mmCIF file of C-alpha atoms in Angstrom:
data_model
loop_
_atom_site.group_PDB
_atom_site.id
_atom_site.type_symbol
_atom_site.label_atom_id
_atom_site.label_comp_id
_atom_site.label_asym_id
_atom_site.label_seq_id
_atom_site.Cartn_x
_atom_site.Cartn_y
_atom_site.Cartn_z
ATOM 1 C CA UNK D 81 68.769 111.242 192.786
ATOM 2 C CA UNK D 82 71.296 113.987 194.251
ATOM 3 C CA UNK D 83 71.756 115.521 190.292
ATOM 4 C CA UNK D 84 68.005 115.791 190.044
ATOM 5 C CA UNK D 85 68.627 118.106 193.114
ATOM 6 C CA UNK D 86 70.954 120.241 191.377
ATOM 7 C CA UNK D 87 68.303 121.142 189.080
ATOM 8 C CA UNK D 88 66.165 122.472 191.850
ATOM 9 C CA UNK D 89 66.228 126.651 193.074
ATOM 10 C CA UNK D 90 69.223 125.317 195.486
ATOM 11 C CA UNK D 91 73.114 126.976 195.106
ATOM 12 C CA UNK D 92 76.001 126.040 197.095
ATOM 13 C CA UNK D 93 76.127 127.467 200.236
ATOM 14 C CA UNK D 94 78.495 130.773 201.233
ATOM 15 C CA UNK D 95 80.625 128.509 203.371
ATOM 16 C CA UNK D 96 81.291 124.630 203.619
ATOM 17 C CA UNK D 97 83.849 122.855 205.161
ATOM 18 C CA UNK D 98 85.983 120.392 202.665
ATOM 19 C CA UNK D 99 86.089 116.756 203.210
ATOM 20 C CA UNK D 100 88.003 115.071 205.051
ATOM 21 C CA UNK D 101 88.902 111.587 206.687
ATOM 22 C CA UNK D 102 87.558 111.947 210.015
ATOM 23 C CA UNK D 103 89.968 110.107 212.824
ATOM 24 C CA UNK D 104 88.249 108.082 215.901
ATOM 25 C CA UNK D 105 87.012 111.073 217.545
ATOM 26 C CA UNK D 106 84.739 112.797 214.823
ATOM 27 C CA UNK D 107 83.256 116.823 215.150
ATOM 28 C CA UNK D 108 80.420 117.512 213.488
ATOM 29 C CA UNK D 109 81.735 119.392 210.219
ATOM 30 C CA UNK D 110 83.938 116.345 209.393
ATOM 31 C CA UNK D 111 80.336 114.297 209.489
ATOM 32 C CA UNK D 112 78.504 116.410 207.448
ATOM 33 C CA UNK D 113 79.201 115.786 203.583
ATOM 34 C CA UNK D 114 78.079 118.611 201.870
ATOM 35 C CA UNK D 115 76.728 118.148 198.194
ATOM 36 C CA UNK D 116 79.165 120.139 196.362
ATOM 37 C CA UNK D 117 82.522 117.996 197.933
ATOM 38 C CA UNK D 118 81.216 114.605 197.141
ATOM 39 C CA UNK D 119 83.202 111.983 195.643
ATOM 40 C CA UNK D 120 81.628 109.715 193.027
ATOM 41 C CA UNK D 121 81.212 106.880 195.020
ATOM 42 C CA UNK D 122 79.099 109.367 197.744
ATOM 43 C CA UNK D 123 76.746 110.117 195.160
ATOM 44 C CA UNK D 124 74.711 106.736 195.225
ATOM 45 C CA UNK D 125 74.174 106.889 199.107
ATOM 46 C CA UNK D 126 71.163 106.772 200.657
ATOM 47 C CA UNK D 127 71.327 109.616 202.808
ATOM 48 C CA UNK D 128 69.301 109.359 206.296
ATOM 49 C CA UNK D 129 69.243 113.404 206.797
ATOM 50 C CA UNK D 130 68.879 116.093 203.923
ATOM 51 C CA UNK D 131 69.726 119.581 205.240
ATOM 52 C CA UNK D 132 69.002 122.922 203.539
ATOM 53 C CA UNK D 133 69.630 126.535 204.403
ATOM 54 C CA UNK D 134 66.618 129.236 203.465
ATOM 55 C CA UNK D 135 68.806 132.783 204.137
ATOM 56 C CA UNK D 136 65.440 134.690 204.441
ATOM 57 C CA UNK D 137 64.942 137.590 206.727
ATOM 58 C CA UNK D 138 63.413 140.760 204.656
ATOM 59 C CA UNK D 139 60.149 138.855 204.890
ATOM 60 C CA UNK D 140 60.522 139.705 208.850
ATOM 61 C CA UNK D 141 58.073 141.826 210.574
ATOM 62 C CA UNK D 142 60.945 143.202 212.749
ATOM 63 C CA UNK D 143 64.680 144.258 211.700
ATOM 64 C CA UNK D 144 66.251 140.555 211.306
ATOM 65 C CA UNK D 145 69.625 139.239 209.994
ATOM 66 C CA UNK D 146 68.179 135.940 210.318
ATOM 67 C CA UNK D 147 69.274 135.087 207.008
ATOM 68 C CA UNK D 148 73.113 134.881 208.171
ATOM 69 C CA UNK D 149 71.915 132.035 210.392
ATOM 70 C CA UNK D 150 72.571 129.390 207.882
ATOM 71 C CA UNK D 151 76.406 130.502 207.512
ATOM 72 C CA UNK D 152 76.848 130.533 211.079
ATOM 73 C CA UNK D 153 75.002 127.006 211.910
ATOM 74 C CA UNK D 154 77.245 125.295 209.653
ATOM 75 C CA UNK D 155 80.454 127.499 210.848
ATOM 76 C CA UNK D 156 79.656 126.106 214.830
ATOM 77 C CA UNK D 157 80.351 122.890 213.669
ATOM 78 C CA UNK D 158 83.939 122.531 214.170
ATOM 79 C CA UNK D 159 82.337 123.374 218.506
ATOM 80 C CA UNK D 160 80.564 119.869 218.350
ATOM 81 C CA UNK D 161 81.397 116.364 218.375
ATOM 82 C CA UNK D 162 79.192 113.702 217.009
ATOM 83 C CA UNK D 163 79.332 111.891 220.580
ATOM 84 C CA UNK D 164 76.114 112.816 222.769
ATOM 85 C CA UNK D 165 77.226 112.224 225.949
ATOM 86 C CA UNK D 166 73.756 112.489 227.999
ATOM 87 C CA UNK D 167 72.360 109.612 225.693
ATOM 88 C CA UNK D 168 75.851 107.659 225.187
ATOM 89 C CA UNK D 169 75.549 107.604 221.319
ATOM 90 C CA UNK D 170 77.545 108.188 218.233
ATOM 91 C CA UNK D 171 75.622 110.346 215.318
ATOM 92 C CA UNK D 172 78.406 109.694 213.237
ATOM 93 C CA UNK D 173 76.478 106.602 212.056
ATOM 94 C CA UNK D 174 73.967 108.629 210.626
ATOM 95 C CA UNK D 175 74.296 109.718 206.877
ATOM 96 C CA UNK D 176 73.878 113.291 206.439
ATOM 97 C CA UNK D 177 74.500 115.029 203.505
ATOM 98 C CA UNK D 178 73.971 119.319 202.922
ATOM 99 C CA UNK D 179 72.740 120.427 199.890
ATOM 100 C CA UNK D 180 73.084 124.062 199.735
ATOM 101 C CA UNK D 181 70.737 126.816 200.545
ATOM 102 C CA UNK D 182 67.659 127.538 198.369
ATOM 103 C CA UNK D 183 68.169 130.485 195.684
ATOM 104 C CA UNK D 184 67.275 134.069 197.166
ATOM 105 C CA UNK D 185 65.618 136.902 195.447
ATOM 106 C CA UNK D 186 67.620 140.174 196.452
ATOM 107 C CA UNK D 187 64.237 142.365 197.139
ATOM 108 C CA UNK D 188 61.282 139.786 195.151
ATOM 109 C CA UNK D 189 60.027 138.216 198.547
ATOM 110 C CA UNK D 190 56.801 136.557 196.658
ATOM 111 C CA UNK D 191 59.341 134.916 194.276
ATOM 112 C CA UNK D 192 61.815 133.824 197.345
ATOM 113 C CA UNK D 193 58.976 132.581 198.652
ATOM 114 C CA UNK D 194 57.923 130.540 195.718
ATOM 115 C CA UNK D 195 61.452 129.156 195.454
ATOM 116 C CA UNK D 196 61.710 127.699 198.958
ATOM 117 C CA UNK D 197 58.589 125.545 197.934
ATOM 118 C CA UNK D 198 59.400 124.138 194.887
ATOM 119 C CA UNK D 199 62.911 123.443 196.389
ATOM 120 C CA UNK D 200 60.934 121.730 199.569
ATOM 121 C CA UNK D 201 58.748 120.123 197.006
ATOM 122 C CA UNK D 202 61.632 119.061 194.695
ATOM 123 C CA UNK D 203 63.978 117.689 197.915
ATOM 124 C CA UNK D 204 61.184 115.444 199.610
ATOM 125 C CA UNK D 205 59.902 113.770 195.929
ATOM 126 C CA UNK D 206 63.690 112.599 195.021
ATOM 127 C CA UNK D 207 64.881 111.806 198.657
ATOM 128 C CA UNK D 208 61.517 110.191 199.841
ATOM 129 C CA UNK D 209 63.138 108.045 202.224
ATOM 130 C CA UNK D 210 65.807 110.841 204.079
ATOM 131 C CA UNK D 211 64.634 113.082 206.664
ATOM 132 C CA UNK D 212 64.872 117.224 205.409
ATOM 133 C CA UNK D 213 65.931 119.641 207.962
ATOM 134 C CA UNK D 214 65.611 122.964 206.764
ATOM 135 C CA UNK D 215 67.957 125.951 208.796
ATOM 136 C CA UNK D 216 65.962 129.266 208.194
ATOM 137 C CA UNK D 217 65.631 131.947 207.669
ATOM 138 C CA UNK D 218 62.866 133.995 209.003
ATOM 139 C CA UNK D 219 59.474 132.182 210.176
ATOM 140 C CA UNK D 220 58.009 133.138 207.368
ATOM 141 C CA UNK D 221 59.633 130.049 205.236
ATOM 142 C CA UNK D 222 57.884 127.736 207.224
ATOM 143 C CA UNK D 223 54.404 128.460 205.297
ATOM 144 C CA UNK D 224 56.151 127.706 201.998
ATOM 145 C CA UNK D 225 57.976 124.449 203.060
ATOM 146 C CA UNK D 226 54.779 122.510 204.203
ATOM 147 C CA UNK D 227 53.244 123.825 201.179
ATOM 148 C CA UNK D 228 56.001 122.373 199.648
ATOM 149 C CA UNK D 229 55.517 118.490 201.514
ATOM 150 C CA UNK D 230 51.641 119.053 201.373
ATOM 151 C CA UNK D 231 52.380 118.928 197.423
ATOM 152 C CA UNK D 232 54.769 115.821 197.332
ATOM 153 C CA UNK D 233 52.025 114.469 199.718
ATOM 154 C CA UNK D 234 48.752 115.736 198.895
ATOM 155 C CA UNK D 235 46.710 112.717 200.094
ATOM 156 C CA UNK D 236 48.235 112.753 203.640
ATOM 157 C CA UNK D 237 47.035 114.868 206.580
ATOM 158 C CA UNK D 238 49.529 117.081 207.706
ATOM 159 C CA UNK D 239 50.133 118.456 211.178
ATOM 160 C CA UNK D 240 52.324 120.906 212.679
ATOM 161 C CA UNK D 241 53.816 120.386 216.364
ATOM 162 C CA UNK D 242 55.222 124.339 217.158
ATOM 163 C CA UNK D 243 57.333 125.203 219.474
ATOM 164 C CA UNK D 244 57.272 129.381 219.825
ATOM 165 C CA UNK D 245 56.768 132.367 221.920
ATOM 166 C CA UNK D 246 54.016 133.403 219.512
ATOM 167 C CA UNK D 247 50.816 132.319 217.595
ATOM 168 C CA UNK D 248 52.439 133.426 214.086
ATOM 169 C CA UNK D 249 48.174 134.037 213.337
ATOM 170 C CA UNK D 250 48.603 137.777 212.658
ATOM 171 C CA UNK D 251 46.784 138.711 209.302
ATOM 172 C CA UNK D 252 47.399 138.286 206.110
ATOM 173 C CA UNK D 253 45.260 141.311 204.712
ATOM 174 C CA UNK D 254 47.545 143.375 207.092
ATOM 175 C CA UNK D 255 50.883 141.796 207.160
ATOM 176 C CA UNK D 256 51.257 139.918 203.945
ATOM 177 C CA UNK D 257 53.351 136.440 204.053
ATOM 178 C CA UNK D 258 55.933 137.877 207.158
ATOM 179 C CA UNK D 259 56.869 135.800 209.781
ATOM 180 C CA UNK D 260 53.767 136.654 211.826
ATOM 181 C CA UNK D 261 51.258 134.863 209.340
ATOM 182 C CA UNK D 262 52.742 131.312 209.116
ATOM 183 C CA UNK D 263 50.390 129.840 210.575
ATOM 184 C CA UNK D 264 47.496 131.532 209.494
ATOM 185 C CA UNK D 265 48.578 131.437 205.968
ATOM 186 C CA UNK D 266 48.663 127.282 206.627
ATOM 187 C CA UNK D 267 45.329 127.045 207.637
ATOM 188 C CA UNK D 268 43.469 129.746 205.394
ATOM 189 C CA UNK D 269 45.299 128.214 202.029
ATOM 190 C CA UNK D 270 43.532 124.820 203.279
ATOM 191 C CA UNK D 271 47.179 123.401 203.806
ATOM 192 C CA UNK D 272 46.771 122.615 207.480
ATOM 193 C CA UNK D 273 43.761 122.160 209.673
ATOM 194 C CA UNK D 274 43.869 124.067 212.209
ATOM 195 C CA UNK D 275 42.456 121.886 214.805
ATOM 196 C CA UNK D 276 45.866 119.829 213.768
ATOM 197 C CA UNK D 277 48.782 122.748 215.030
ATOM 198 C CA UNK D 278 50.053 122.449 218.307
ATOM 199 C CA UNK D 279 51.869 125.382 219.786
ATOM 200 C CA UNK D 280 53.585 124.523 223.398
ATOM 201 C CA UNK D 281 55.977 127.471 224.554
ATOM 202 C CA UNK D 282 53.824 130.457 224.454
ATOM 203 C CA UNK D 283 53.896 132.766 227.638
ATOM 204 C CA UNK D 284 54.321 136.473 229.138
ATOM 205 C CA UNK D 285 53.150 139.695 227.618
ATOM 206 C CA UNK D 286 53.622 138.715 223.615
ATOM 207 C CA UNK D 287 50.557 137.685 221.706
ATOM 208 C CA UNK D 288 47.460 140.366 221.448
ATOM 209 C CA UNK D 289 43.998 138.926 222.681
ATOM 210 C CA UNK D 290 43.284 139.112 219.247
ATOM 211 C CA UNK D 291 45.317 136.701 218.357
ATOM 212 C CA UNK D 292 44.621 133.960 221.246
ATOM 213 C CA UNK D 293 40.661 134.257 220.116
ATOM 214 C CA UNK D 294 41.783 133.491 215.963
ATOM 215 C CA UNK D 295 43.227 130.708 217.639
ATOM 216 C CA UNK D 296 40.114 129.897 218.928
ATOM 217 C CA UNK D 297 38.393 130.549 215.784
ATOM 218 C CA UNK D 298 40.559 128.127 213.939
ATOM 219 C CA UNK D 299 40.868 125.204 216.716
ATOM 220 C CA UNK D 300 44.538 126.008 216.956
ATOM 221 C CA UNK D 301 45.609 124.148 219.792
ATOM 222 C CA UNK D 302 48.148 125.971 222.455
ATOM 223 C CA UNK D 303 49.902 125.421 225.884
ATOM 224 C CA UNK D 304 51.355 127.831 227.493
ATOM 225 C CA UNK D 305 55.017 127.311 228.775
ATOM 226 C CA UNK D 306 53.397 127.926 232.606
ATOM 227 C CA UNK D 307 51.271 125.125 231.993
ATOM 228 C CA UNK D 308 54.048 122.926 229.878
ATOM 229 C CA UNK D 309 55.931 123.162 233.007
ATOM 230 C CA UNK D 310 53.518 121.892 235.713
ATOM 231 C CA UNK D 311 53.070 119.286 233.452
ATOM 232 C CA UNK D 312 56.820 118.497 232.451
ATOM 233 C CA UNK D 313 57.934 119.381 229.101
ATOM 234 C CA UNK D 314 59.063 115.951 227.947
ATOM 235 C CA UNK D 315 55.513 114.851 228.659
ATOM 236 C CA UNK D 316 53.792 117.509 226.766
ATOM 237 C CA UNK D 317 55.254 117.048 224.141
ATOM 238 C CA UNK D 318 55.360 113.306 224.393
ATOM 239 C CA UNK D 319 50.993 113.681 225.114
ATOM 240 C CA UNK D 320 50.934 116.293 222.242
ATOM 241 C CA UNK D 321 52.399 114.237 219.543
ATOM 242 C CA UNK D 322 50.116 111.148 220.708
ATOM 243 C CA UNK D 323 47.088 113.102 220.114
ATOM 244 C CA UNK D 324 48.394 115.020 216.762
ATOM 245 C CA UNK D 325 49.390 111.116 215.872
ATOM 246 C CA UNK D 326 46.124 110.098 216.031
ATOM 247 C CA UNK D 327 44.716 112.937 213.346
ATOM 248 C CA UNK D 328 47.288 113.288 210.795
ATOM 249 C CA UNK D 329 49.779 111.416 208.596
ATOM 250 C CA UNK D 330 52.609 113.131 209.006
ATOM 251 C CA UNK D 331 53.904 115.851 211.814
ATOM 252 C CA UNK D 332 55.951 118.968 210.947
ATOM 253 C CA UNK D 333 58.062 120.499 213.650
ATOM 254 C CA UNK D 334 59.039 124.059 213.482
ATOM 255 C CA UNK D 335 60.802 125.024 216.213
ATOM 256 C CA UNK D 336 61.246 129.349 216.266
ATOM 257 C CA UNK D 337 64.508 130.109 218.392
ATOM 258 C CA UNK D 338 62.389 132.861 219.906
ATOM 259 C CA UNK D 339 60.937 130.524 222.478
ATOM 260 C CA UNK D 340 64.224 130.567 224.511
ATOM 261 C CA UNK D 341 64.116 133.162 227.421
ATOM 262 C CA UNK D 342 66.416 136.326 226.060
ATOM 263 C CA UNK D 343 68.924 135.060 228.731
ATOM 264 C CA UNK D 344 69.691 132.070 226.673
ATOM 265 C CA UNK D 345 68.711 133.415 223.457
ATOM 266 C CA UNK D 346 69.857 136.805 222.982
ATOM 267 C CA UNK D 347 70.182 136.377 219.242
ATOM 268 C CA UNK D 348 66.450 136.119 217.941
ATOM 269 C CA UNK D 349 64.950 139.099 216.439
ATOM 270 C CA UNK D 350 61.709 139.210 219.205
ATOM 271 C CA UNK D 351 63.345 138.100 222.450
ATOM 272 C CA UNK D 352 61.760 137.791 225.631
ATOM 273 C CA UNK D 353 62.052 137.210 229.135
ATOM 274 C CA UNK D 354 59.692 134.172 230.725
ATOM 275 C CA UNK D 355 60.886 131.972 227.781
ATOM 276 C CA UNK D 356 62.351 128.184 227.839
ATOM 277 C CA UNK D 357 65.632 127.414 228.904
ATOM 278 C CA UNK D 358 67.524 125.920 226.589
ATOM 279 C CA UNK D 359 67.647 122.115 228.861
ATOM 280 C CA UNK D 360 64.118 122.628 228.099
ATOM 281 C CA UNK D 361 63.751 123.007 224.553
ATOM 282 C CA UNK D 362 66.777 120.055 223.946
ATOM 283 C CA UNK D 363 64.345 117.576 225.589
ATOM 284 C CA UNK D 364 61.684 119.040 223.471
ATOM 285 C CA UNK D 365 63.047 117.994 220.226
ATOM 286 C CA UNK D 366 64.893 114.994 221.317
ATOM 287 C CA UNK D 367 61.198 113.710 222.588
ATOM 288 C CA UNK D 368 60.142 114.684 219.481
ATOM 289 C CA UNK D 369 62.748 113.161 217.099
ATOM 290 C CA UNK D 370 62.055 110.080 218.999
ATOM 291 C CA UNK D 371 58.020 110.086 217.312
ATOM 292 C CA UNK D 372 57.749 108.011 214.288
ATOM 293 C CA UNK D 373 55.424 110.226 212.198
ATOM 294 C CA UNK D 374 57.394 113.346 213.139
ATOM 295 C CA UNK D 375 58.393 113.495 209.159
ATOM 296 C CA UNK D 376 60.109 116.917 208.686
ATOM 297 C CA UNK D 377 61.809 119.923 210.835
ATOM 298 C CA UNK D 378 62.949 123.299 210.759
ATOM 299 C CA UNK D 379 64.955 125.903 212.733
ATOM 300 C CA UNK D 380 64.127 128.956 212.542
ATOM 301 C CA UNK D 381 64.072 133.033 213.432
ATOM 302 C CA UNK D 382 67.825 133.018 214.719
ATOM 303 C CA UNK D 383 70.094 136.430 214.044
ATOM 304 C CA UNK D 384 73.790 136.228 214.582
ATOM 305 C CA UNK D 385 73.986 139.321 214.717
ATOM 306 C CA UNK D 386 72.322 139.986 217.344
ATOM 307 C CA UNK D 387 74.115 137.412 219.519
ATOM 308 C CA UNK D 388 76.738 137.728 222.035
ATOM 309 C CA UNK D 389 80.030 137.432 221.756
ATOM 310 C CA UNK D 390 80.761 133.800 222.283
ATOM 311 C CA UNK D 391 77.525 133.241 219.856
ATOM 312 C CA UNK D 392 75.565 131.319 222.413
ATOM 313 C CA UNK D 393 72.069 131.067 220.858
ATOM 314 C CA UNK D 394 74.075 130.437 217.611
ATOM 315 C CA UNK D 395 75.720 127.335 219.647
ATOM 316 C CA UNK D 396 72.332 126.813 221.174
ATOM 317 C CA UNK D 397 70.538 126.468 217.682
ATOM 318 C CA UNK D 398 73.229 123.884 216.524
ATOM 319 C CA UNK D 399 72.579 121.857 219.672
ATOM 320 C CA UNK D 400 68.762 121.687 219.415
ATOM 321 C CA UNK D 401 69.632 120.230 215.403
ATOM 322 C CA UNK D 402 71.576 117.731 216.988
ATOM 323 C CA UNK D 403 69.251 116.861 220.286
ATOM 324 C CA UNK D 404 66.803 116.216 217.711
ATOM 325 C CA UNK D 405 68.774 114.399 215.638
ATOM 326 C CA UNK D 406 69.694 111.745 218.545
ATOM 327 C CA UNK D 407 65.731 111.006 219.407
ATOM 328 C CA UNK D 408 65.694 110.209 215.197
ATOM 329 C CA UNK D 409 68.999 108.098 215.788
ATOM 330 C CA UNK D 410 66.932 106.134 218.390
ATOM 331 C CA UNK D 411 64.340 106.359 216.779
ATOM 332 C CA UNK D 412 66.074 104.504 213.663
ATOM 333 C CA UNK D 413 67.523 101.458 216.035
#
């Protein structure tokens, strides 16, 4: 299965740690097994997690060296152990392997584009039974990788649980495929219904009234963070995914760094004040790891270079990838 990925738009990534026998105490980049470092033997695993990197950022609205974010997710893994403390597990007995980031066009968006979603395609049709994370990238690569599932699964109804400061339903006519039209491209493709995307997280000053009534228009379905909050996160999101559940085959989390509050989150390209903190969003996707028909995730809209100088929204991305991946470990047993 892993050489017919090798055939797919997908190169090694710019940097990967080498393997290595991890000791009794493991950190995250010895549990990671990237593609290009495996041994024979490796090759016949059955992986539980896929990971990919999509180094996208000219397709941002806003200046964006979101494409670096890749690099620097898998570089913060030496800063983590596999032990989560707060839920008393080991992740280490998850199998997680890294293959690569999907090929980039230097100035083609269009064919960047169509490469992310015949990589997405190609990764979820081999490795039916692993879990894909995807590290983006600008928000923009989030329209091509459901497109991408939506093929390898074109009978199942597909929804989208989003977690974001903004609607991503600015339009296309205007904006082409950016990451402000997401969302909009989903639904007006006839990929996603719109009545089955959630968006918890939105609040403040940052989405135009014209926005809030296409959501309207489409049956998009939003919470505001104020109102996420009265109610408690964990049981949003927990009520949320019950009632996508109930529509759809299959949920698709996309989870744009830009919902953190700029205190936590200095390194997104559109940060705000009013936003989660990060305590916040960790229960977010752990709740949501925990859902059996959440089938796919991504991270994205995350510039290290914007971030401060002890990289803490690169550190925070890296710990919502693993809070999520604990609610899939419990998930599992």
């Amino acid at each position: 299965m892993l050489n017919n990925i090798n055939q797919l738009p997908i190169d090694s990534p710019s940097f990967s740690w080498k393997k290595v026998t991890p000791g009794k105490d493991v950190k995250v980049n010895e549990w990671i097994q990237s593609i290009h470092h495996l041994d024979k033997d490796d090759e016949q695993n059955d992986w539980d997690i896929a990971l990919m990197g999509v180094p996208l950022s000219r397709s941002s609205i806003s200046a964006s060296g979101a494409s670096e974010f890749p690099e620097w997710f898998r570089r913060s893994w030496k800063g983590f152990n596999t032990y989560n403390l707060d839920e008393e597990l080991d992740l280490r007995d998850l199998k997680v392997i890294d293959i690569g980031d999907v090929q980039m066009h230097y100035t083609d968006i269009l064919l960047s584009h169509q490469n992310i979603k015949d990589a997405f395609h190609g990764v979820t049709k081999e490795l039916t039974n692993t879990f894909p994370v995807t590290i983006g990238g600008d928000h923009s690569i989030t329209a091509m990788l459901v497109k991408g599932l939506k093929e390898t699964y074109p009978d199942e109804e597909i929804g989208i649980l989003q977690l974001d400061t903004h609607f991503d339903l600015r339009d296309l006519k205007d904006h082409g495929p950016t990451n402000g039209t997401p969302i909009r491209n989903l639904i007006e493709s006839g990929t996603i219904k719109g009545e089955n995307i959630y968006n918890i997280g939105l609040h403040g000053f940052f989405n135009a009234p014209s926005l809030v009534e296409c959501a309207k228009e489409y049956g998009v379905n939003y919470i505001t963070l104020n109102k996420a909050r009265k109610n408690g996160i964990t049981q949003t999101v927990n009520e949320t995914l019950f009632t996508l559940a109930e529509k759809v085959d299959r949920i698709y989390l996309t989870v744009d760094m830009d919902v953190l509050d700029i205190a936590y989150a200095p390194g997104v390209p559109a940060s705000t004040p009013g936003g989660m903190r990060t305590d916040e969003l960790f229960d977010a996707v752990f709740t949501a790891g925990l859902h059996p028909k959440v089938g796919a995730m991504d991270i994205v809209c995350l510039d290290p270079t914007r971030d401060g100088a002890v990289q803490p929204t690169v550190k925070a991305g890296t710990h919502v990838f693993l809070s999520f991946l604990s609610g899939f470990y419990k998930r599992m047993k």
